XYZ file of C-alpha atoms in Angstrom:
764
model
C 25.477 18.185 23.067
C 22.451 19.692 24.703
C 19.285 17.644 25.249
C 17.241 19.912 23.546
C 19.431 19.505 20.738
C 18.511 15.419 20.850
C 14.806 15.978 21.841
C 14.310 18.177 18.744
C 16.617 15.835 16.335
C 14.814 12.926 17.634
C 10.909 14.854 17.026
C 11.759 15.730 13.304
C 11.593 11.348 12.598
C 9.022 11.060 15.817
C 6.445 13.885 13.301
C 8.005 12.584 10.086
C 6.659 8.931 10.143
C 3.557 9.509 12.717
C 2.768 12.131 10.042
C 3.910 10.069 7.194
C 1.740 6.253 8.341
C -1.611 9.094 8.516
C -0.755 10.241 5.751
C -0.490 7.221 4.139
C -4.115 5.911 5.424
C -5.715 9.566 5.087
C -4.187 9.034 0.494
C -5.487 5.288 1.160
C -9.392 6.676 1.585
C -8.973 8.667 -0.801
C -7.599 6.132 -3.367
C -9.765 3.432 -2.773
C -7.034 1.382 -1.179
C -5.230 0.601 -3.195
C -1.059 -0.332 -2.851
C -0.621 1.222 -6.276
C -1.055 4.660 -4.095
C 2.149 3.271 -0.886
C 4.263 3.381 -4.011
C 2.919 6.271 -5.714
C 2.301 8.387 -1.701
C 6.405 7.756 -1.026
C 7.329 8.798 -3.954
C 5.731 11.915 -3.650
C 6.924 12.168 0.212
C 10.557 11.040 -0.633
C 10.757 13.202 -3.676
C 10.402 16.666 -1.676
C 11.464 15.321 1.479
C 14.789 14.732 -1.148
C 14.516 18.557 -2.443
C 14.260 19.607 0.923
C 17.533 18.194 2.065
C 19.365 20.399 -0.757
C 16.889 22.864 0.395
C 18.606 22.668 3.463
C 22.131 22.626 2.908
C 21.550 25.510 0.710
C 20.350 27.192 4.121
C 23.260 25.999 6.004
C 26.067 27.911 4.642
C 24.373 31.006 5.868
C 25.094 33.277 8.621
C 20.932 32.830 9.565
C 20.664 29.232 9.618
C 21.254 29.180 13.589
C 19.173 27.974 16.559
C 16.381 30.188 16.345
C 15.825 29.267 12.741
C 15.930 25.967 12.904
C 12.788 26.307 16.063
C 11.091 28.878 14.184
C 10.969 25.965 10.890
C 9.703 22.807 13.971
C 6.625 24.747 15.112
C 5.718 25.955 11.649
C 5.453 21.812 10.859
C 3.412 21.082 13.026
C 0.993 23.978 11.081
C 1.406 21.937 8.597
C 1.730 18.918 8.354
C -2.411 19.527 10.117
C -2.959 21.705 7.513
C -2.235 18.766 4.938
C -4.660 16.926 6.806
C -8.233 18.809 5.922
C -6.157 19.370 2.101
C -5.785 15.243 2.042
C -9.327 15.481 2.893
C -11.105 18.124 0.376
C -8.828 16.951 -2.250
C -11.896 14.778 -4.118
C -13.871 18.373 -4.056
C -10.561 20.166 -5.011
C -9.959 17.719 -8.767
C -13.080 16.768 -9.453
C -13.544 12.761 -8.037
C -17.336 12.332 -7.173
C -17.869 10.279 -3.462
C -16.986 7.141 -4.574
C -15.384 7.556 -7.516
C -12.029 5.600 -9.342
C -8.953 7.970 -8.676
C -6.950 7.734 -12.033
C -3.047 6.960 -11.103
C -3.300 10.746 -12.944
C -5.064 12.175 -10.462
C -3.284 9.876 -7.961
C 0.274 11.983 -8.480
C -1.404 15.399 -8.491
C -2.580 15.100 -5.022
C -0.078 13.233 -3.362
C 2.553 15.678 -5.372
C 0.367 18.703 -4.001
C -0.066 17.736 -1.290
C 3.019 16.557 0.420
C 5.342 18.865 -0.876
C 5.402 21.561 2.025
C 5.277 19.790 5.466
C 8.429 17.756 2.818
C 10.054 20.245 2.339
C 10.456 21.221 5.895
C 11.215 17.954 6.640
C 14.335 17.368 4.158
C 15.417 20.888 5.364
C 16.182 20.439 8.802
C 17.478 17.625 8.557
C 20.512 19.477 6.639
C 20.331 22.148 9.125
C 19.871 20.079 12.498
C 23.067 18.318 10.789
C 24.723 21.914 10.457
C 24.091 22.683 14.173
C 25.393 19.391 15.441
C 29.189 20.653 13.676
C 28.794 23.321 14.849
C 29.018 21.947 18.407
C 31.485 19.274 17.407
C 33.421 20.737 14.652
C 35.397 19.206 11.998
C 33.601 15.777 13.505
C 32.845 13.911 10.624
C 30.568 11.750 12.342
C 27.205 14.103 13.155
C 25.182 13.336 10.344
C 25.079 9.908 11.105
C 24.501 10.739 14.350
C 21.133 12.359 13.529
C 19.939 9.661 10.140
C 20.221 8.295 13.806
C 18.390 10.561 16.572
C 15.313 10.400 13.500
C 15.605 7.369 13.144
C 14.810 6.843 16.396
C 12.306 8.991 16.827
C 11.276 7.830 13.693
C 11.193 4.228 15.100
C 9.400 5.312 18.387
C 6.920 6.812 16.251
C 4.952 4.341 14.337
C 5.216 2.065 17.403
C 3.258 4.277 19.268
C 0.783 5.169 16.072
C 0.728 1.573 15.898
C -0.057 0.194 19.390
C -1.672 3.632 21.094
C -2.994 6.360 19.102
C -4.562 4.244 16.185
C -6.743 2.835 19.013
C -8.087 5.580 20.586
C -7.456 8.751 18.703
C -8.118 10.249 15.240
C -5.773 11.819 12.920
C -6.715 15.141 14.367
C -5.948 14.703 17.361
C -3.431 13.032 16.629
C -1.771 15.348 14.933
C -2.907 18.930 16.713
C -1.184 16.868 20.147
C 2.458 16.120 17.206
C 1.776 20.167 17.136
C 2.132 21.010 20.251
C 5.231 18.958 20.622
C 7.039 20.609 18.220
C 5.258 23.761 18.682
C 7.033 23.273 22.129
C 11.326 21.837 21.077
C 10.574 24.766 18.736
C 10.265 27.277 21.452
C 12.444 26.152 23.399
C 15.314 26.098 21.092
C 14.281 30.069 19.785
C 14.443 31.227 23.400
C 18.389 28.888 23.732
C 19.626 30.620 21.458
C 18.299 34.126 21.100
C 20.108 37.393 23.059
C 15.893 38.827 23.502
C 13.467 36.241 23.183
C 10.620 38.255 23.930
C 10.282 39.329 20.846
C 9.947 35.461 19.434
C 6.870 36.115 22.253
C 3.601 36.451 20.277
C 4.724 34.114 16.890
C 4.572 31.179 19.684
C 1.631 31.858 21.162
C -0.922 32.351 18.177
C 0.614 28.756 17.424
C 0.053 27.887 20.687
C -3.916 29.005 20.653
C -4.094 27.643 16.440
C -2.940 23.697 17.910
C -5.146 24.047 21.667
C -8.942 25.130 19.294
C -8.351 22.280 17.146
C -7.397 19.872 19.618
C -10.063 21.148 21.339
C -12.776 20.870 18.423
C -11.216 17.791 17.178
C -14.260 16.309 16.899
C -16.569 18.748 14.412
C -12.974 19.145 12.389
C -13.587 15.368 12.328
C -16.666 15.056 10.896
C -16.550 18.676 8.413
C -13.492 17.366 6.716
C -14.825 13.676 6.664
C -18.169 15.330 4.769
C -15.569 17.279 2.528
C -14.693 13.606 1.400
C -18.463 12.621 0.395
C -20.127 15.253 -1.957
C -23.483 15.458 -2.866
C -23.771 12.752 -0.851
C -24.731 13.213 3.730
C -22.492 11.217 5.492
C -23.889 9.326 8.067
C -20.915 7.898 9.593
C -17.337 8.015 8.786
C -14.906 5.423 11.821
C -11.240 4.560 11.282
C -10.744 0.395 12.622
C -7.631 -0.902 12.457
C -8.894 -3.028 8.874
C -9.681 0.360 7.230
C -12.148 3.447 7.194
C -15.693 2.804 6.816
C -17.843 5.554 5.790
C -21.640 5.038 5.950
C -23.324 7.620 3.067
C -26.601 8.644 2.065
C -28.074 9.408 -1.192
C -31.893 9.050 -2.659
C -33.065 7.722 0.801
C -30.738 4.741 -0.265
C -28.536 3.952 2.236
C -23.871 3.012 0.600
C -21.120 1.980 2.990
C -17.822 2.173 1.585
C -14.319 0.692 2.806
C -11.233 2.448 2.873
C -12.851 4.286 -0.684
C -13.820 1.084 -2.224
C -17.946 0.962 -2.386
C -18.838 -2.054 -0.859
C -22.474 -2.599 -1.563
C -25.968 -0.589 -1.056
C -29.252 -1.100 -0.109
C -32.138 -0.810 -0.754
C -30.845 -2.590 -4.048
C -31.958 -5.787 -4.419
C -30.723 -6.217 -8.404
C -27.620 -6.458 -6.901
C -28.397 -8.608 -4.096
C -30.299 -11.409 -6.295
C -27.792 -11.344 -9.055
C -24.723 -11.505 -6.274
C -26.980 -15.167 -4.513
C -29.203 -17.158 -7.702
C -27.591 -17.341 -10.295
C -24.647 -18.875 -7.992
C -26.919 -21.047 -5.580
C -29.316 -21.829 -8.678
C -26.718 -23.839 -10.398
C -26.470 -26.452 -7.619
C -29.630 -28.508 -7.953
C -29.897 -28.364 -3.986
C -27.706 -26.577 -2.114
C -27.680 -27.375 1.885
C -24.268 -25.709 3.431
C -23.068 -22.692 1.385
C -20.199 -20.008 2.281
C -20.696 -16.536 1.390
C -17.479 -14.605 1.603
C -17.908 -10.814 1.821
C -21.412 -8.574 1.814
C -23.816 -10.625 3.929
C -24.455 -7.710 5.531
C -26.359 -6.043 2.620
C -29.793 -7.543 1.497
C -27.542 -10.772 -0.338
C -27.752 -13.013 3.292
C -31.391 -13.197 3.599
C -31.256 -13.681 -0.292
C -29.474 -16.267 0.189
C -32.332 -18.323 2.851
C -34.715 -18.210 0.435
C -33.808 -21.640 -1.064
C -35.761 -24.096 1.305
C -32.687 -26.178 1.499
C -30.151 -24.484 2.720
C -29.887 -25.051 6.034
C -26.843 -23.230 6.932
C -24.668 -20.296 5.618
C -21.165 -19.187 6.850
C -20.630 -15.875 6.362
C -16.819 -14.154 6.803
C -16.319 -10.946 7.036
C -13.250 -9.620 7.875
C -14.769 -6.355 9.796
C -16.915 -6.569 12.784
C -17.302 -3.159 12.645
C -19.092 -3.579 8.965
C -21.613 -6.215 10.729
C -22.374 -3.596 13.652
C -22.693 -0.827 11.991
C -24.823 -2.658 9.197
C -26.845 -3.972 11.999
C -27.316 0.353 13.494
C -28.270 1.818 10.744
C -30.192 -0.405 8.064
C -33.623 -1.512 8.389
C -34.242 -4.485 10.743
C -36.578 -6.492 7.584
C -32.446 -6.587 5.938
C -29.965 -7.152 8.985
C -32.830 -10.498 10.383
C -30.760 -12.546 8.437
C -27.441 -11.939 10.622
C -29.747 -13.082 13.397
C -31.426 -16.598 11.768
C -30.580 -20.052 13.375
C -28.740 -21.140 10.176
C -26.160 -18.125 10.025
C -23.080 -18.419 11.208
C -21.351 -15.511 11.388
C -17.021 -16.015 10.979
C -15.046 -12.081 11.538
C -11.307 -13.188 9.459
C -9.942 -13.158 6.719
C -11.804 -15.302 4.333
C -8.314 -16.904 2.962
C -7.337 -17.760 6.154
C -10.514 -19.618 6.709
C -10.241 -21.985 4.464
C -6.860 -22.495 4.379
C -8.590 -23.399 8.742
C -12.064 -25.122 7.662
C -11.977 -28.411 7.294
C -16.070 -28.088 6.166
C -17.310 -28.761 2.581
C -19.250 -26.769 1.183
C -22.072 -27.054 -2.021
C -21.272 -23.458 -2.981
C -19.102 -21.350 -2.017
C -19.649 -17.298 -2.929
C -17.418 -14.844 -3.624
C -18.973 -11.762 -2.722
C -15.930 -8.617 -3.107
C -14.992 -6.040 -5.097
C -13.509 -6.627 -8.607
C -9.373 -6.707 -7.857
C -8.834 -2.556 -7.911
C -6.464 -3.757 -4.798
C -3.590 -5.933 -3.756
C -6.177 -7.689 -0.569
C -8.487 -8.324 -2.936
C -7.090 -9.265 -6.072
C -6.080 -12.837 -3.372
C -9.031 -13.478 -3.983
C -9.385 -14.356 -8.032
C -6.086 -16.319 -8.036
C -5.647 -19.745 -8.937
C -3.771 -20.356 -4.819
C -7.709 -18.850 -3.565
C -8.792 -21.009 -6.209
C -7.628 -24.615 -4.630
C -8.089 -23.460 -1.587
C -11.912 -23.059 -3.093
C -12.053 -26.485 -4.999
C -10.340 -28.199 -1.784
C -13.700 -27.745 0.344
C -15.959 -28.112 -1.852
C -18.544 -30.725 -2.192
C -19.606 -33.852 -4.929
C -21.345 -30.979 -7.302
C -19.981 -28.343 -5.731
C -19.988 -24.717 -7.438
C -18.053 -21.731 -6.812
C -18.644 -18.183 -8.001
C -17.250 -15.168 -8.849
C -18.509 -11.650 -11.179
C -16.310 -9.178 -12.941
C -17.363 -5.845 -15.330
C -17.921 -7.065 -18.611
C -20.487 -5.361 -21.287
C -23.801 -6.156 -23.019
C -22.332 -6.161 -26.757
C -18.631 -5.865 -27.460
C -15.381 -5.801 -25.046
C -12.589 -3.479 -25.463
C -8.883 -5.478 -26.415
C -8.159 -4.032 -22.081
C -11.256 -5.019 -20.611
C -11.139 -8.947 -23.101
C -7.972 -9.741 -21.912
C -9.107 -9.546 -18.220
C -11.856 -11.183 -18.758
C -9.916 -14.165 -20.386
C -6.819 -14.394 -17.437
C -9.880 -14.569 -14.965
C -11.532 -17.533 -17.486
C -7.508 -19.632 -17.599
C -6.883 -18.283 -14.108
C -10.324 -20.736 -13.171
C -9.310 -23.216 -15.770
C -6.341 -23.648 -14.422
C -8.104 -25.188 -11.150
C -11.296 -26.540 -11.892
C -12.187 -29.441 -14.494
C -16.397 -26.861 -15.906
C -15.570 -23.597 -15.914
C -19.462 -21.314 -17.753
C -18.723 -17.948 -17.823
C -22.959 -16.394 -18.310
C -22.749 -12.528 -19.794
C -24.404 -9.517 -19.301
C -23.417 -6.413 -18.238
C -21.780 -8.064 -15.132
C -20.025 -11.111 -16.100
C -20.509 -14.068 -14.080
C -18.369 -17.095 -14.087
C -19.249 -20.352 -12.041
C -16.526 -23.052 -11.416
C -17.128 -26.860 -10.630
C -14.561 -29.728 -9.252
C -16.304 -31.890 -12.178
C -17.477 -31.743 -15.367
C -21.943 -32.751 -16.540
C -21.968 -30.459 -12.658
C -22.861 -26.566 -14.371
C -25.710 -25.980 -16.700
C -26.096 -23.673 -19.545
C -29.513 -23.488 -20.013
C -31.358 -20.742 -18.687
C -34.575 -23.110 -18.915
C -32.934 -25.177 -16.035
C -32.789 -21.967 -13.301
C -35.453 -21.234 -14.388
C -37.148 -24.416 -13.338
C -35.689 -24.524 -9.922
C -37.165 -21.018 -9.262
C -40.377 -22.059 -9.398
C -39.966 -25.538 -7.645
C -38.746 -23.364 -4.681
C -41.058 -21.054 -5.216
C -39.256 -18.301 -4.352
C -40.251 -14.593 -4.501
C -38.042 -12.809 -7.078
C -38.368 -9.122 -8.724
C -35.569 -9.258 -11.002
C -34.069 -12.725 -11.567
C -37.188 -13.871 -13.778
C -37.632 -16.130 -16.518
C -38.451 -13.330 -19.361
C -34.529 -12.347 -18.506
C -32.914 -15.468 -17.634
C -34.069 -16.421 -21.649
C -33.244 -13.965 -22.845
C -30.234 -12.690 -21.587
C -28.480 -15.599 -21.915
C -30.142 -17.432 -25.204
C -27.260 -20.081 -26.691
C -26.227 -17.012 -29.019
C -25.131 -14.724 -27.061
C -23.430 -16.774 -24.450
C -21.768 -17.923 -27.784
C -20.769 -14.230 -29.234
C -19.563 -13.344 -25.528
C -17.406 -16.348 -24.554
C -15.798 -15.784 -28.088
C -15.277 -12.079 -27.597
C -13.002 -13.131 -24.238
C -11.094 -16.719 -26.246
C -9.933 -14.036 -29.538
C -8.606 -11.846 -26.210
C -4.400 -12.560 -26.967
C -3.809 -12.927 -23.137
C -2.192 -16.695 -22.354
C -1.440 -16.253 -18.899
C -3.586 -16.626 -15.583
C -3.091 -14.949 -12.755
C -1.508 -15.099 -8.770
C -0.354 -14.305 -6.006
C 2.428 -13.209 -6.251
C 1.976 -11.971 -9.985
C -1.292 -10.385 -10.398
C -2.434 -9.362 -13.311
C -5.668 -9.266 -12.667
C -4.910 -5.789 -10.437
C -2.742 -5.391 -12.686
C -4.936 -5.064 -15.851
C -7.743 -2.672 -13.123
C -4.729 -0.346 -13.092
C -4.311 0.023 -16.410
C -7.946 0.227 -17.246
C -8.879 2.820 -15.327
C -5.867 5.011 -16.079
C -6.299 4.906 -19.953
C -9.804 5.420 -19.890
C -8.529 9.100 -19.169
C -5.622 8.917 -20.310
C -4.841 6.505 -23.749
C -1.204 7.080 -23.564
C -0.619 5.528 -20.445
C -2.528 2.496 -22.247
C 0.103 2.375 -25.105
C 3.269 2.994 -22.573
C 1.794 -0.374 -20.542
C 1.763 -2.992 -23.898
C 5.204 -1.859 -24.759
C 6.622 -2.691 -20.850
C 5.991 -6.421 -21.381
C 8.452 -8.973 -18.564
C 10.897 -9.013 -22.243
C 11.003 -5.299 -22.639
C 11.995 -4.690 -18.995
C 14.512 -7.530 -19.147
C 16.074 -6.116 -21.696
C 16.318 -2.847 -21.132
C 17.982 -3.887 -17.432
C 20.391 -5.407 -19.679
C 21.618 -3.523 -21.218
C 22.136 -1.401 -18.697
C 23.976 -3.698 -16.772
C 26.311 -3.870 -19.835
C 27.074 0.136 -20.380
C 28.264 0.396 -16.616
C 30.402 -3.193 -17.346
C 31.346 -1.353 -20.002
C 32.647 2.332 -18.775
C 32.960 1.418 -15.135
C 36.626 -1.177 -17.289
C 36.651 1.863 -19.767
C 37.330 4.198 -16.449
C 39.879 1.564 -15.401
C 42.398 1.648 -18.384
C 42.155 5.071 -18.978
C 43.139 5.930 -15.862
C 46.682 4.823 -13.975
C 46.405 6.161 -11.218
C 42.909 5.670 -9.004
C 40.671 8.212 -8.775
C 38.340 9.534 -6.077
C 35.124 7.352 -6.286
C 33.550 10.815 -5.544
C 29.952 9.752 -8.756
C 30.987 5.654 -7.914
C 29.736 6.489 -4.026
C 26.863 8.646 -5.026
C 25.472 5.956 -7.660
C 26.131 3.785 -4.630
C 24.264 5.584 -2.119
C 21.137 6.162 -4.831
C 21.035 2.384 -5.820
C 20.515 2.006 -1.709
C 17.783 4.419 -1.310
C 16.150 2.466 -4.539
C 16.819 -1.008 -2.800
C 15.585 -0.400 0.747
C 12.297 1.725 -0.811
C 12.114 -0.735 -2.743
C 12.351 -3.892 -0.385
C 9.831 -2.121 1.936
C 7.631 -1.864 -0.967
C 7.523 -5.223 -1.904
C 7.806 -6.527 1.964
C 4.271 -4.500 2.003
C 2.345 -5.647 -1.039
C 3.425 -9.675 -0.088
C 2.347 -9.399 3.591
C -0.647 -8.028 2.236
C -0.650 -10.678 0.184
C -0.093 -13.933 2.319
C -2.539 -12.071 5.253
C -4.718 -9.173 3.165
C -4.876 -6.323 6.552
C -2.198 -4.265 6.154
C -4.269 -0.835 6.607
C -3.178 -2.143 10.738
C -0.192 -3.835 10.197
C 1.928 -1.077 7.925
C 2.987 1.674 11.156
C 4.589 -1.792 11.961
C 6.388 -2.432 9.167
C 7.606 1.444 9.200
C 8.456 1.617 11.794
C 10.406 -1.315 12.270
C 12.329 -0.355 8.898
C 12.972 2.912 10.948
C 14.234 1.887 13.932
C 16.550 -0.840 11.900
C 17.411 2.618 10.083
C 18.342 4.328 13.829
C 20.678 0.886 14.392
C 22.557 0.850 11.237
C 22.862 4.300 11.005
C 24.451 4.713 14.066
C 26.811 1.236 14.122
C 28.644 2.686 10.903
C 28.907 6.130 12.158
C 31.663 4.553 14.431
C 32.887 2.092 13.042
C 34.927 1.528 11.370
C 37.610 4.253 11.791
C 39.864 3.539 8.770
C 38.876 5.079 5.324
C 40.022 2.165 2.995
C 37.837 0.042 5.163
C 35.030 2.071 5.323
C 34.907 1.855 1.615
C 35.670 -1.788 2.184
C 32.437 -1.623 4.835
C 30.693 0.857 1.794
C 30.495 -2.474 -1.095
C 30.499 -5.370 1.391
C 26.895 -3.797 2.825
C 25.570 -3.187 -0.669
C 26.725 -6.656 -1.367
C 24.194 -7.805 0.912
C 21.688 -5.154 0.306
C 22.513 -7.494 -3.418
C 21.927 -10.456 -1.424
C 19.173 -10.095 0.508
C 16.561 -9.037 -1.940
C 17.536 -12.537 -3.163
C 16.748 -14.199 0.563
C 13.113 -12.383 0.005
C 12.553 -14.263 -2.859
C 13.639 -17.224 -1.341
C 11.295 -16.460 2.066
C 8.481 -15.073 -0.549
C 9.079 -18.128 -2.394
C 8.883 -20.934 1.492
C 5.986 -18.860 2.693
C 3.598 -19.173 -0.671
C 1.141 -21.529 -0.866
C 1.719 -22.707 3.013
C 0.022 -23.542 6.338
C -1.791 -19.072 7.377
C -4.064 -20.293 10.516
C -2.062 -20.805 14.629
C 0.620 -20.509 14.688
C 2.111 -20.357 11.574
C 0.069 -17.345 11.149
C 1.881 -16.095 13.922
C 4.931 -17.456 12.845
C 4.478 -15.645 8.753
C 3.633 -12.827 9.945
C 6.428 -11.447 12.764
C 8.992 -13.282 10.284
C 7.637 -9.652 7.529
C 8.178 -8.198 10.934
C 11.858 -9.599 11.207
C 12.378 -8.803 7.384
C 11.629 -5.246 7.611
C 13.574 -4.920 10.748
C 16.760 -5.731 8.592
C 16.210 -4.810 5.197
C 16.122 -1.025 8.067
C 19.847 -1.899 9.461
C 20.845 -2.938 5.961
C 19.644 0.274 4.523
C 20.767 2.335 7.338
C 23.797 1.859 7.142
C 25.183 3.857 3.631
C 24.441 7.047 5.196
C 27.377 7.462 7.672
C 28.976 5.510 5.459
C 29.568 7.855 2.754
C 29.781 10.982 4.574
C 31.940 10.073 6.541
C 34.271 8.975 2.377
C 33.014 12.967 2.110
C 34.056 14.680 5.220
C 37.765 15.912 5.763
C 39.484 19.044 6.066
C 37.965 22.107 6.753
C 34.521 20.691 4.691
C 31.469 22.118 5.620
C 28.583 19.725 6.768
C 25.338 21.658 6.142
C 26.444 21.226 2.334
C 27.547 17.474 2.321
C 25.822 15.518 4.174
C 21.968 17.741 2.870
C 23.331 16.379 -0.793
C 23.930 12.424 0.621
C 20.592 12.493 2.013
C 19.182 14.585 -1.156
C 20.557 11.639 -3.272
C 19.653 9.466 -1.389
C 16.139 10.228 -0.818
C 16.080 11.079 -4.624
C 17.064 7.089 -5.611
C 14.158 6.539 -2.905
C 11.535 8.318 -5.048
C 12.514 6.842 -8.371
C 12.909 3.505 -6.770
C 8.552 3.776 -5.528
C 8.389 4.774 -9.436
C 10.090 2.096 -11.209
C 9.276 -0.346 -8.510
C 5.153 0.356 -7.591
C 4.103 1.101 -10.932
C 6.209 -0.590 -13.538
C 7.853 -3.648 -12.256
C 5.714 -5.136 -9.623
C 2.492 -4.447 -12.215
C 4.711 -5.835 -14.651
C 6.368 -8.905 -14.017
C 5.667 -9.229 -10.161
C 7.539 -10.274 -6.513
C 10.151 -12.561 -7.365
C 11.663 -10.637 -10.399
C 11.309 -7.495 -9.094
C 13.831 -8.644 -6.994
C 15.355 -9.960 -9.027
C 15.583 -7.036 -10.972
C 16.825 -4.992 -7.706
C 19.460 -7.425 -7.139
C 20.925 -6.506 -11.101
C 20.601 -3.053 -10.114
C 23.144 -3.289 -6.614
C 25.242 -5.119 -8.927
C 25.571 -1.838 -11.189
C 26.202 -0.417 -8.244
C 28.928 -2.788 -6.781
C 30.965 -3.573 -9.796
C 32.780 0.463 -11.049
C 33.997 0.201 -6.863
C 35.617 -2.823 -7.091
C 36.355 -2.358 -10.892
C 38.757 1.417 -10.050
C 39.723 1.015 -6.240
C 40.972 3.804 -5.240
C 44.356 4.150 -4.021
C 44.434 2.482 -0.443
C 44.279 5.140 2.677
C 45.131 4.918 6.323
C 43.531 8.595 7.583
C 41.710 8.946 10.541
C 38.224 10.364 12.009
């Protein structure tokens, strides 16, 4: 095989994976960092790539499907990838989504499927054409699809590792896409010249490609700034930076600076109302607070508000991304950031949960000053497990505080359930929980009864005793807002809500409620659909499906004296392999986010290791076993192994749950997820070459068969993204989703075992 073809096939996977990671990071910013977006983006990616694979299989049967066509399409892919990045950045404008506004599920689906269609269709077509080109060089060789699958996976692994270890730290998205485009163009040019009798005819086209990519590369800084401004229509973009933890944007409007992290609003300055309310209600609950822990939001005016309390001796401020503090110091007024330099303030640049897990300090007040759980990353700060961490770090008479959006007068049914969920979660840990009503519901929690007060008069007295200079948290507001009647009415609305659960690390109910509330504001049908998607409904559906598969398998076995060729059953197995493989990757991503909280940095490595494993599995089983009957047996064996892996992953998640996440354990746990991603990829990579070798025999054309199996594989993966990301994780949680995946693999194993075909000793 020509080295240029090997390089071209590796570049398919390299460009696709680096492009996928770039697209994920860009769209995560558009979608405000929601992990649901990962499932939606991957679903769109796999759907179009599957159709591209089927389309490429059809095209490969025609005479013009030669090396020159492959070269042209590969070069054109670079142009499309670069255009995709620009299209993503202007998507909010095109879909009339305001800067900082949360994107609905419908908008998320529309943006993902429209932006990714061109590149993914082309990428999928290139795979089928590559299989056809290799088969033409080595006629009647059934291993060619598996070898292309391996080379693509190898390129994907290299791309993911290179991106995570090097590219992310030194280059912006425009630079990276322009560089990839130049590589694809060079490879395409070489292939076209090798496959053409009149190479000079192609020169003008490739000159245009090269000039385009060189201009983009040369003007990357300006193009990056211009395209970033598209995302902030109506605001003046002050600065926009990629960090390993996310994307930070600082924007200005009407003399107010707003800070966004991965598209999600963090804080604004000046905004003294929010700063006062985020701090003083909680600190006033304690008679004489000395040690305070502030998790998030300290760059705003809230840290300065804390230091007004004369009894406060030390404030530990925890912020994951140090760059956020640096940008605050650069762009905010000196009087706002002066508190960061106070000798009473100690800044800790690390994850808030990790800090609480490893510190031995006890605090009088712990303030959770983070956005609501719109993402799984933030949901982990509103769970029973986190509340237990906070409770262990509270001194005698300590107060823990967090807040959630509510309403002054009436609560909708979903909002009421959401607030009751948070209330029940807090009550499962703390001896006393008090909620103050308003547009924002303020939750105060304590380990001992009698610590908290519901009397606004007591809070007013403490304001006067401490000589606090406040504009908004004052007596005339507090006496009305916190009147006994308003508190009683508000609690009655919460108590009447039909919610009996708690929010947990592995059962992300608060996250699910926020997704539901956001989407049902625009699409009432979504609320109705999710109302029926209870745990019971999902499990009944799964068990009915399992029973139908069992009955159909036995019926076919009884009606067939001679076992038939397992074509449909193998294709169903391929689809189940694809569904389970991508679902495992999504679950590993969610679990990593729950335990560690910085997926934005790690996602490239997790995807890269999955693809490296995929390449290894496809290479080995492109050659072994040689006997046809053993191939089917091996296919079934790995389907069983995949089902067992789902159960094993559930046990691993249970074992790590509530374990220490600092020091040696942090490294061990983190890299365990890396290994699991690699292993999941290896198991998932076995089925494609085995299925191709089961289907290909004699004069069977390789391109259409490879395109069919590739398409079925990716369509199964598409269904996995939709089912797991949009239905199973929000409805039943991580552990039950893994159990459902194991059962789905059982439905693929059973028909193959029951309807075992006649044995054959055919060899390659």
